[in-house]
Coordinates of C-alpha atoms and ligand atoms in Angstrom, one line a residue:
X1 CA 159.8 -120.8 151.4
X2 CA 161.8 -120.7 148.2
X3 CA 160.5 -121.4 144.7
X4 CA 162.2 -123.4 142.0
X5 CA 162.4 -123.0 138.3
X6 CA 161.2 -126.0 136.2
X7 CA 163.6 -127.0 133.4
X8 CA 162.8 -130.2 131.4
X9 CA 160.2 -131.2 134.0
X10 CA 162.7 -131.0 136.9
X11 CA 162.6 -128.5 139.8
X12 CA 165.8 -126.6 139.4
X13 CA 167.6 -124.6 142.1
X14 CA 170.0 -121.8 141.3
X15 CA 173.2 -120.6 143.0
X16 CA 171.9 -117.1 143.5
X17 CA 168.5 -115.8 144.6
X18 CA 166.7 -112.5 145.0
X19 CA 164.1 -111.5 147.6
X20 CA 160.6 -110.8 146.5
X21 CA 159.1 -108.1 148.8
X22 CA 155.3 -107.8 149.6
X23 CA 154.5 -104.3 148.3
X24 CA 151.9 -103.8 151.0
X25 CA 154.3 -104.4 153.9
X26 CA 157.8 -104.5 152.6
X27 CA 158.3 -107.9 154.1
X28 CA 160.0 -110.6 152.1
X29 CA 157.4 -113.1 150.6
X30 CA 160.1 -115.6 149.4
X31 CA 163.3 -115.9 147.5
X32 CA 163.4 -116.6 143.8
X33 CA 166.2 -118.2 141.8
X34 CA 168.4 -116.2 139.4
X35 CA 168.9 -118.4 136.3
X36 CA 172.5 -118.8 135.3
X37 CA 173.5 -118.6 131.6
X38 CA 173.8 -122.4 131.5
X39 CA 170.4 -122.8 133.0
X40 CA 168.9 -120.4 130.5
X41 CA 170.5 -122.4 127.6
X42 CA 169.4 -125.7 129.1
X43 CA 165.8 -124.4 129.3
X44 CA 165.8 -123.5 125.6
X45 CA 167.4 -126.9 124.8
X46 CA 164.8 -128.7 126.8
X47 CA 162.0 -126.9 125.0
X48 CA 163.7 -127.6 121.6
X49 CA 164.1 -131.3 122.4
X50 CA 160.5 -131.7 123.6
X51 CA 158.9 -129.8 120.8
X52 CA 158.7 -132.4 118.0
X53 CA 157.1 -135.0 120.3
X54 CA 154.6 -132.5 121.6
X55 CA 153.7 -131.3 118.1
X56 CA 153.3 -134.9 117.0
X57 CA 150.5 -135.6 119.5
X58 CA 147.0 -135.1 118.2
X59 CA 145.3 -131.8 118.6
X60 CA 142.7 -133.4 120.8
X61 CA 145.3 -134.8 123.2
X62 CA 147.0 -131.4 123.6
X63 CA 143.6 -129.8 124.1
X64 CA 142.8 -132.3 126.8
X65 CA 146.1 -131.7 128.6
X66 CA 145.5 -127.9 128.5
X67 CA 142.1 -128.5 130.0
X68 CA 143.7 -130.6 132.7
X69 CA 145.9 -127.6 133.5
X70 CA 142.8 -125.4 133.9
X71 CA 141.4 -128.0 136.4
X72 CA 144.6 -127.7 138.4
X73 CA 144.4 -124.0 138.4
X74 CA 140.9 -124.2 139.6
X75 CA 141.8 -126.6 142.4
X76 CA 144.7 -124.3 143.4
X77 CA 143.0 -120.9 142.8
X78 CA 142.8 -119.9 146.4
X79 CA 146.5 -120.4 147.2
X80 CA 147.6 -118.9 143.9
X81 CA 145.4 -115.8 144.5
X82 CA 146.9 -115.4 147.9
X83 CA 150.4 -115.6 146.4
X84 CA 149.5 -113.0 143.7
X85 CA 148.3 -110.7 146.4
X86 CA 151.4 -111.2 148.5
X87 CA 153.9 -110.5 145.6
X88 CA 151.9 -108.2 143.4
X89 CA 149.8 -106.2 145.9
X90 CA 146.4 -106.4 144.3
X91 CA 143.7 -107.3 146.8
X92 CA 142.0 -110.6 147.0
X93 CA 138.7 -108.7 146.8
X94 CA 137.2 -106.6 144.0
X95 CA 138.7 -107.0 140.6
X96 CA 141.9 -108.3 142.3
X97 CA 143.7 -111.6 142.6
X98 CA 140.7 -113.9 142.9
X99 CA 139.5 -112.2 139.7
X100 CA 142.9 -112.7 138.1
X101 CA 142.7 -116.4 138.9
X102 CA 139.3 -116.6 137.2
X103 CA 140.9 -115.0 134.1
X104 CA 143.8 -117.6 134.4
X105 CA 141.2 -120.4 134.2
X106 CA 139.1 -118.8 131.4
X107 CA 142.1 -117.9 129.3
X108 CA 143.3 -121.6 129.6
X109 CA 139.9 -123.1 128.8
X110 CA 139.1 -121.0 125.8
X111 CA 142.3 -121.7 123.7
X112 CA 141.9 -125.4 124.7
X113 CA 138.5 -125.3 123.1
X114 CA 139.6 -123.7 119.9
X115 CA 141.5 -125.1 116.9
X116 CA 142.8 -123.9 113.5
X117 CA 141.4 -126.1 110.7
X118 CA 142.9 -125.8 107.3
X119 CA 141.1 -123.2 105.1
X120 CA 140.6 -123.4 101.4
X121 CA 141.8 -120.0 100.3
X122 CA 141.4 -120.5 96.5
X123 CA 139.9 -123.1 94.2
X124 CA 139.1 -123.4 90.5
X125 CA 139.2 -126.2 88.0
X126 CA 143.0 -126.3 87.9
X127 CA 144.0 -126.1 91.6
X128 CA 142.9 -126.1 95.3
X129 CA 145.0 -124.1 97.7
X130 CA 144.7 -124.8 101.4
X131 CA 146.1 -122.7 104.3
X132 CA 147.4 -124.9 107.1
X133 CA 148.7 -123.8 110.5
X134 CA 151.6 -125.6 112.3
X135 CA 153.6 -124.7 115.3
X136 CA 156.6 -122.4 115.0
X137 CA 158.8 -124.3 117.5
X138 CA 160.2 -122.8 120.7
X139 CA 158.4 -119.8 122.1
X140 CA 160.1 -117.5 124.7
X141 CA 157.6 -115.6 126.9
X142 CA 158.7 -112.5 128.8
X143 CA 156.1 -111.1 131.2
X144 CA 155.5 -107.9 133.2
X145 CA 154.5 -107.4 136.9
X146 CA 151.0 -106.0 136.7
X147 CA 148.9 -109.1 136.0
X148 CA 151.7 -111.7 136.4
X149 CA 149.6 -114.9 136.3
X150 CA 147.1 -113.9 133.7
X151 CA 149.6 -112.5 131.3
X152 CA 151.8 -115.7 131.7
X153 CA 148.8 -117.7 130.7
X154 CA 148.1 -115.5 127.7
X155 CA 151.6 -116.3 126.5
X156 CA 151.9 -119.9 127.4
X157 CA 148.5 -121.5 126.6
X158 CA 148.0 -120.6 122.9
X159 CA 151.6 -121.5 122.3
X160 CA 151.4 -125.0 123.7
X161 CA 147.9 -125.5 122.4
X162 CA 149.3 -125.2 118.8
X163 CA 152.2 -127.6 119.4
X164 CA 155.0 -125.1 120.4
X165 CA 157.0 -125.5 123.6
X166 CA 157.7 -122.6 125.9
X167 CA 160.3 -121.0 128.2
X168 CA 158.8 -118.3 130.3
X169 CA 160.6 -115.6 132.3
X170 CA 158.3 -113.7 134.7
X171 CA 159.1 -110.2 135.9
X172 CA 161.7 -110.0 138.6
X173 CA 159.0 -108.1 140.7
X174 CA 156.4 -110.9 140.5
X175 CA 158.1 -114.3 139.7
X176 CA 156.5 -116.5 142.4
X177 CA 153.0 -117.1 141.0
X178 CA 154.4 -117.9 137.5
X179 CA 157.0 -120.4 139.0
X180 CA 154.1 -122.0 140.8
X181 CA 151.9 -122.1 137.7
X182 CA 154.6 -123.7 135.7
X183 CA 155.2 -126.2 138.4
X184 CA 151.5 -127.2 138.4
X185 CA 151.4 -127.4 134.6
X186 CA 154.3 -129.8 134.8
X187 CA 152.2 -132.2 136.8
X188 CA 150.2 -132.7 133.6
X189 CA 152.4 -131.9 130.7
X190 CA 155.4 -133.9 129.4
X191 CA 158.8 -132.6 130.5
X192 CA 160.2 -129.7 128.5
X193 CA 156.9 -128.5 127.1
X194 CA 156.7 -125.5 129.6
X195 CA 159.9 -124.4 131.3
X196 CA 160.5 -121.4 133.7
X197 CA 163.6 -119.3 134.3
X198 CA 163.6 -116.4 136.7
X199 CA 165.8 -113.3 137.1
X200 CA 166.1 -109.7 135.9
X201 CA 166.3 -108.2 132.5
X202 CA 169.6 -110.0 131.7
X203 CA 167.8 -113.3 131.8
X204 CA 165.2 -112.0 129.3
X205 CA 168.0 -110.6 127.1
X206 CA 169.8 -114.0 127.1
X207 CA 166.6 -115.7 126.0
X208 CA 165.9 -113.3 123.2
X209 CA 169.4 -113.7 121.7
X210 CA 169.4 -117.5 121.9
X211 CA 169.4 -118.8 118.4
X212 CA 167.2 -121.8 119.3
X213 CA 164.2 -119.5 119.8
X214 CA 161.5 -119.3 117.0
X215 CA 159.1 -116.8 118.6
X216 CA 159.2 -114.2 121.3
X217 CA 156.0 -113.2 123.1
X218 CA 156.9 -110.0 125.0
X219 CA 154.6 -107.9 127.2
X220 CA 156.1 -104.9 128.9
X221 CA 157.4 -101.4 128.3
X222 CA 158.0 -99.9 124.9
X223 CA 161.7 -99.3 125.8
X224 CA 162.3 -103.0 126.5
X225 CA 160.1 -104.0 123.5
X226 CA 162.5 -102.1 121.2
X227 CA 165.4 -104.1 122.7
X228 CA 163.5 -107.4 122.2
X229 CA 162.7 -106.4 118.5
X230 CA 166.4 -105.6 117.9
X231 CA 167.5 -108.9 119.4
X232 CA 165.0 -110.8 117.2
X233 CA 166.3 -109.1 114.1
X234 CA 169.4 -111.3 114.3
X235 CA 167.6 -114.6 114.4
X236 CA 164.5 -113.4 112.6
X237 CA 162.5 -114.9 115.4
X238 CA 158.8 -113.9 115.2
X239 CA 157.7 -111.4 117.7
X240 CA 154.5 -110.4 119.4
X241 CA 155.0 -107.2 121.3
X242 CA 152.3 -106.0 123.8
X243 CA 153.6 -102.7 125.0
X244 CA 152.5 -99.7 126.9
X245 CA 149.5 -97.5 126.3
X246 CA 148.1 -94.2 127.3
X247 CA 144.4 -95.0 126.6
X248 CA 142.0 -92.1 126.1
X249 CA 138.4 -92.2 127.1
X250 CA 136.1 -89.6 125.5
X251 CA 133.0 -89.0 127.5
X252 CA 130.3 -87.3 125.3
X253 CA 127.8 -84.7 126.5
X254 CA 124.8 -87.1 126.4
X255 CA 125.8 -89.4 129.3
X256 CA 124.3 -89.5 132.7
X257 CA 127.4 -89.0 134.9
X258 CA 125.9 -90.9 137.8
X259 CA 125.1 -93.9 135.6
X260 CA 128.5 -94.3 134.0
X261 CA 130.8 -93.2 137.0
X262 CA 131.3 -96.7 138.5
X263 CA 132.2 -98.4 135.2
X264 CA 134.5 -95.5 134.3
X265 CA 136.1 -95.6 137.7
X266 CA 137.0 -99.3 137.4
X267 CA 138.1 -98.8 133.8
X268 CA 140.5 -96.3 135.1
X269 CA 141.6 -97.6 138.5
X270 CA 141.5 -101.4 138.1
X271 CA 144.7 -102.8 139.6
X272 CA 145.5 -99.3 140.9
X273 CA 145.8 -98.1 137.3
X274 CA 148.6 -100.6 136.7
X275 CA 146.9 -102.1 133.7
X276 CA 148.0 -101.8 130.1
X277 CA 144.5 -101.0 128.9
X278 CA 143.3 -98.7 131.7
X279 CA 141.7 -95.4 130.8
X280 CA 144.7 -93.1 131.4
X281 CA 143.3 -89.8 130.1
X282 CA 139.7 -88.8 130.5
X283 CA 138.4 -86.3 128.0
X284 CA 135.1 -85.0 129.4
X285 CA 132.6 -82.6 127.8
X286 CA 132.3 -79.3 129.7
X287 CA 128.6 -79.7 130.3
X288 CA 129.0 -82.8 132.5
X289 CA 132.7 -82.3 133.6
X290 CA 132.1 -81.2 137.2
X291 CA 129.3 -83.6 137.9
X292 CA 131.3 -86.6 136.6
X293 CA 134.5 -85.5 138.4
X294 CA 132.5 -85.3 141.7
X295 CA 131.0 -88.7 141.1
X296 CA 134.4 -90.3 140.3
X297 CA 136.0 -88.6 143.4
X298 CA 133.2 -89.8 145.6
X299 CA 133.8 -93.4 144.5
X300 CA 137.6 -93.1 144.7
X301 CA 137.6 -91.7 148.3
X302 CA 135.1 -94.4 149.5
X303 CA 137.2 -97.3 148.3
X304 CA 139.0 -99.0 151.2
X305 CA 142.8 -99.1 150.6
X306 CA 145.2 -101.4 152.5
X307 CA 146.8 -104.8 152.6
X308 CA 145.0 -106.9 150.1
X309 CA 145.0 -110.0 152.3
X310 CA 142.4 -108.2 154.3
X311 CA 139.3 -108.9 152.3
X312 CA 137.6 -105.6 153.2
X313 CA 140.2 -103.7 151.1
X314 CA 139.7 -103.4 147.3
X315 CA 142.5 -101.0 146.6
X316 CA 146.1 -102.1 147.2
X317 CA 149.6 -100.6 147.0
X318 CA 151.6 -99.6 143.9
X319 CA 153.5 -102.8 143.0
X320 CA 157.1 -101.5 143.2
X321 CA 159.1 -98.4 144.4
X322 CA 160.3 -97.3 140.9
X323 CA 156.7 -97.2 139.7
X324 CA 155.6 -95.4 142.9
X325 CA 158.3 -92.8 142.2
X326 CA 157.0 -92.3 138.6
X327 CA 153.5 -91.7 140.0
X328 CA 154.8 -89.3 142.7
X329 CA 156.9 -87.4 140.1
X330 CA 153.9 -87.0 137.7
X331 CA 151.6 -85.8 140.5
X332 CA 154.3 -83.3 141.6
X333 CA 154.6 -82.0 138.1
X334 CA 150.8 -81.7 137.7
X335 CA 150.7 -79.7 140.9
X336 CA 153.5 -77.5 139.8
X337 CA 152.0 -76.8 136.4
X338 CA 148.5 -75.7 137.4
X339 CA 146.7 -79.0 137.9
X340 CA 144.0 -79.2 140.6
X341 CA 144.1 -82.2 142.9
X342 CA 140.5 -83.2 143.3
X343 CA 141.2 -86.2 145.6
X344 CA 144.3 -88.1 146.8
X345 CA 147.7 -86.6 145.9
X346 CA 149.5 -87.1 149.1
X347 CA 151.3 -90.3 150.3
X348 CA 149.7 -91.7 153.4
X349 CA 152.9 -92.6 155.1
X350 CA 153.5 -95.9 156.9
X351 CA 154.7 -99.2 155.5
X352 CA 154.1 -100.3 151.9
X353 CA 154.0 -98.5 148.5
X354 CA 150.6 -97.0 149.1
X355 CA 149.4 -93.9 147.1
X356 CA 145.8 -92.9 147.2
X357 CA 143.6 -92.8 144.1
X358 CA 144.2 -89.4 142.7
X359 CA 142.1 -87.3 140.2
X360 CA 143.6 -84.2 138.6
X361 CA 141.7 -81.6 136.6
X362 CA 142.8 -78.5 134.8
X363 CA 145.5 -80.1 132.7
X364 CA 145.7 -80.6 128.9
X365 CA 147.7 -82.3 126.3
X366 CA 151.3 -81.1 126.7
X367 CA 151.3 -81.8 130.5
X368 CA 153.4 -84.7 131.5
X369 CA 150.6 -86.5 133.3
X370 CA 148.6 -86.5 130.1
X371 CA 151.3 -87.3 127.6
X372 CA 153.2 -89.9 129.6
X373 CA 151.9 -93.3 130.7
X374 CA 151.4 -93.0 134.5
X375 CA 150.7 -96.7 135.0
X376 CA 149.4 -96.0 138.5
X377 CA 146.6 -94.6 140.7
X378 CA 146.4 -91.1 139.2
X379 CA 144.3 -89.9 136.3
X380 CA 144.0 -86.5 134.5
X381 CA 140.5 -85.3 133.6
X382 CA 140.6 -83.0 130.6
X383 CA 137.6 -80.7 129.9
X384 CA 136.7 -80.2 126.2
X385 CA 134.1 -78.2 124.3
X386 CA 134.0 -79.7 120.8
X387 CA 134.2 -83.5 120.2
X388 CA 136.6 -82.9 117.2
X389 CA 139.0 -81.3 119.7
X390 CA 138.8 -84.3 122.1
X391 CA 139.3 -86.7 119.2
X392 CA 142.3 -84.9 117.9
X393 CA 143.9 -84.8 121.4
X394 CA 143.0 -88.5 122.0
X395 CA 144.8 -89.5 118.8
X396 CA 147.7 -87.1 119.3
X397 CA 150.0 -89.5 121.1
X398 CA 152.2 -92.2 119.5
X399 CA 150.6 -95.0 121.4
X400 CA 147.2 -96.7 120.9
X401 CA 146.5 -99.8 122.9
X402 CA 142.8 -99.3 123.9
X403 CA 140.4 -96.4 123.9
X404 CA 136.8 -95.8 124.8
X405 CA 133.7 -93.7 124.0
X406 CA 130.9 -93.1 126.5
X407 CA 127.5 -92.0 125.2
X408 CA 123.8 -92.8 125.6
X409 CA 123.7 -93.0 121.7
X410 CA 125.5 -96.1 120.5
X411 CA 125.4 -95.0 116.9
X412 CA 127.0 -91.7 117.7
X413 CA 129.6 -93.4 119.8
X414 CA 130.4 -95.9 117.0
X415 CA 131.2 -93.1 114.6
X416 CA 133.8 -91.7 117.0
X417 CA 135.1 -95.2 117.9
X418 CA 135.8 -95.7 114.2
X419 CA 138.0 -92.7 114.2
X420 CA 140.1 -93.5 117.4
X421 CA 143.5 -94.8 116.8
X422 CA 143.7 -97.9 119.0
X423 CA 143.7 -101.7 118.9
X424 CA 140.4 -101.9 120.7
X425 CA 137.8 -99.2 121.3
X426 CA 135.2 -100.0 123.9
X427 CA 131.8 -98.2 124.0
X428 CA 130.5 -97.5 127.5
X429 CA 133.2 -99.6 129.2
X430 CA 137.0 -99.6 129.2
X431 CA 139.4 -102.5 129.3
X432 CA 136.8 -105.3 129.0
X433 CA 139.0 -107.8 127.2
X434 CA 137.5 -111.2 126.2
X435 CA 139.4 -114.4 125.4
X436 CA 137.6 -114.7 122.1
X437 CA 138.3 -111.1 120.9
X438 CA 141.8 -110.3 119.5
X439 CA 143.8 -107.8 121.6
X440 CA 146.8 -105.8 120.5
X441 CA 148.2 -102.4 120.1
X442 CA 148.1 -99.7 117.3
X443 CA 151.1 -97.5 116.7
X444 CA 153.9 -97.9 119.4
X445 CA 151.6 -100.0 121.6
X446 CA 152.7 -103.2 120.0
X447 CA 152.9 -105.6 117.1
X448 CA 150.6 -108.6 116.7
X449 CA 147.5 -109.9 118.4
X450 CA 146.7 -112.2 121.3
X451 CA 143.5 -114.1 122.2
X452 CA 140.9 -116.0 120.2
X453 CA 141.6 -117.5 116.8
X454 CA 144.0 -114.7 115.9
X455 CA 146.0 -115.4 119.0
X456 CA 146.4 -119.0 117.9
X457 CA 147.6 -117.9 114.4
X458 CA 150.2 -115.7 116.1
X459 CA 152.0 -118.7 117.4
X460 CA 151.8 -120.7 114.1
X461 CA 153.7 -120.9 110.9
X462 CA 151.1 -120.6 108.1
X463 CA 151.7 -123.0 105.2
X464 CA 149.9 -123.2 101.9
X465 CA 149.5 -126.6 100.4
X466 CA 148.6 -126.3 96.7
X467 CA 146.9 -129.3 95.0
X468 CA 147.2 -129.3 91.2
X469 CA 144.0 -130.8 89.6
X470 CA 145.2 -131.0 86.1
X471 CA 148.9 -132.0 86.1
X472 CA 150.8 -130.8 83.0
Ligands
LIG1 P1 159.5 -103.9 131.5 O1 159.7 -103.7 130.1 O2 160.3 -103.2 132.5 O3 159.7 -105.4 131.9 C1 159.0 -106.5 131.2 C2 159.8 -107.7 131.2 O4 161.0 -107.6 130.4 C3 160.4 -108.1 132.6 O5 160.3 -109.6 132.7 C4 161.9 -107.7 132.5 O6 162.7 -108.5 133.3 C5 162.2 -108.1 131.0 N1 163.3 -107.4 130.5 C6 164.0 -106.3 130.9 N2 165.0 -106.0 130.1 C7 165.0 -106.9 129.1 C8 165.8 -107.1 127.9 N3 166.8 -106.3 127.6 N4 165.5 -108.2 127.1 C9 164.5 -109.0 127.4 N5 163.7 -108.8 128.5 C10 163.9 -107.8 129.3 O7 157.9 -103.7 131.8 P2 157.2 -103.7 133.2 O8 157.6 -102.5 133.9 O9 157.3 -105.0 133.8 O10 155.6 -103.5 132.7 C11 155.0 -102.3 132.6 C12 154.7 -102.0 131.1 O11 154.1 -103.1 130.5 C13 153.8 -100.8 131.0 O12 154.2 -99.9 129.9 C14 152.5 -101.5 130.5 O13 151.6 -100.6 129.8 C15 153.0 -102.6 129.7 N6 152.0 -103.7 129.6 C16 151.5 -103.9 128.4 C17 150.5 -104.9 128.2 C18 149.8 -105.2 126.9 O14 149.2 -106.2 126.8 N7 150.0 -104.4 125.9 C19 150.1 -105.7 129.4 C20 150.7 -105.4 130.6 C21 151.7 -104.4 130.7

């Protein structure tokens, strides 16, 4: 089967294609089109032409159409989840592709149910100043491969809800579910409101340098984010950058290791660790270190790993070979520099990009596995004595997407949470994002916010209308 791009409501083929392999088997799932420069320009032109008409519709009408998209996602959730498993690798079961489809539906319904009313920001006897929010125009969305469908929705839905039109480019590793989602949305939306173009980085670069673009929503690595920001500096297009992280979790001495182990495990290894806001460095107090490591390793080794289409598996492969190589390299470095492999650590062999869940102790800041984002199924556990030392190490890196504090004393945890340098700090969980709570990075983890009311503002042009009460 081959998948088409949708440009101006029309299924559009390309002259060239690339194969999308299944990371669990290496077999080709399907071919995806490579957008030509003319097709990329045509997609932006279609979005530009459709935008005034889309923005002119009432807010209620746009909300109703977005809700209708959510119904379509619900009706097609099973087939989309299967496609996500085939191209991305995450299993159907556990917090996998069925879970991702529930997020797709929820993150479509919530922005549809929100709106931005004008706010009176100042009033006295002489004037009343109102802050209004209108669309920016054409939004380009560029997505990564880890949660392809969910992140596409995070980018598309708030944008169209507020009257913008969109051109989305999915990752070249996982284009199929996004092409299918855009096809479904076009059953409901007017032509040109949501367009898709697929291909590798050059397609993204061509979109970000197109002068007809008003806003770029980018989710991916910091290195590409810097290129996107540089491209946007020419046109002064607005940017939201959701970039990499290396989230620290600080586990205090007052936790019961057995009670927190499962939540900490999933906060670390959801999607095989290929999640922007996974716990990627665990700082554990020395008094509970060994017990917690044993509990985590017990869970990790009991989790069935294999092809995610088999519903008995809850752990899948690494999504792509370059990412698998990063994980292998970091594990090799950890072994060579004195780390202890508590579980995992060796490739199983056989087809697919499988690597077992791996826990490493005995490392510290300064080790590559601690300092670099692994974005895969390996985590370092760092023993600490003083909480000030853990906090200093947690804050030492130049990234700060998420973070967490684990304690039986919420007040004590809250004080530490207040001092962690991150866009979100969870207490007694990690990565529990919510469509009403703004999400974004501190430091080099990004610029701007997604989700909730703040996410709607991020795709709007604010405008003050100032009424004079006493002319002259
Ligand atoms: P990536 O930067 O390699 O690719 C992301 C997208 O950018 C892809 O669609 C790619 O084709 C495109 N691209 C490549 N070169 C481009 C260019 N010059 N101009 C425009 N677009 C270009 O990232 P990835 O490997 O797909 O994703 C992994 C990274 O994403 C990790 O660092 C992870 O932490 C981060 N991430 C962050 C969030 C978040 O919300 N903060 C969410 C998911 C992933």
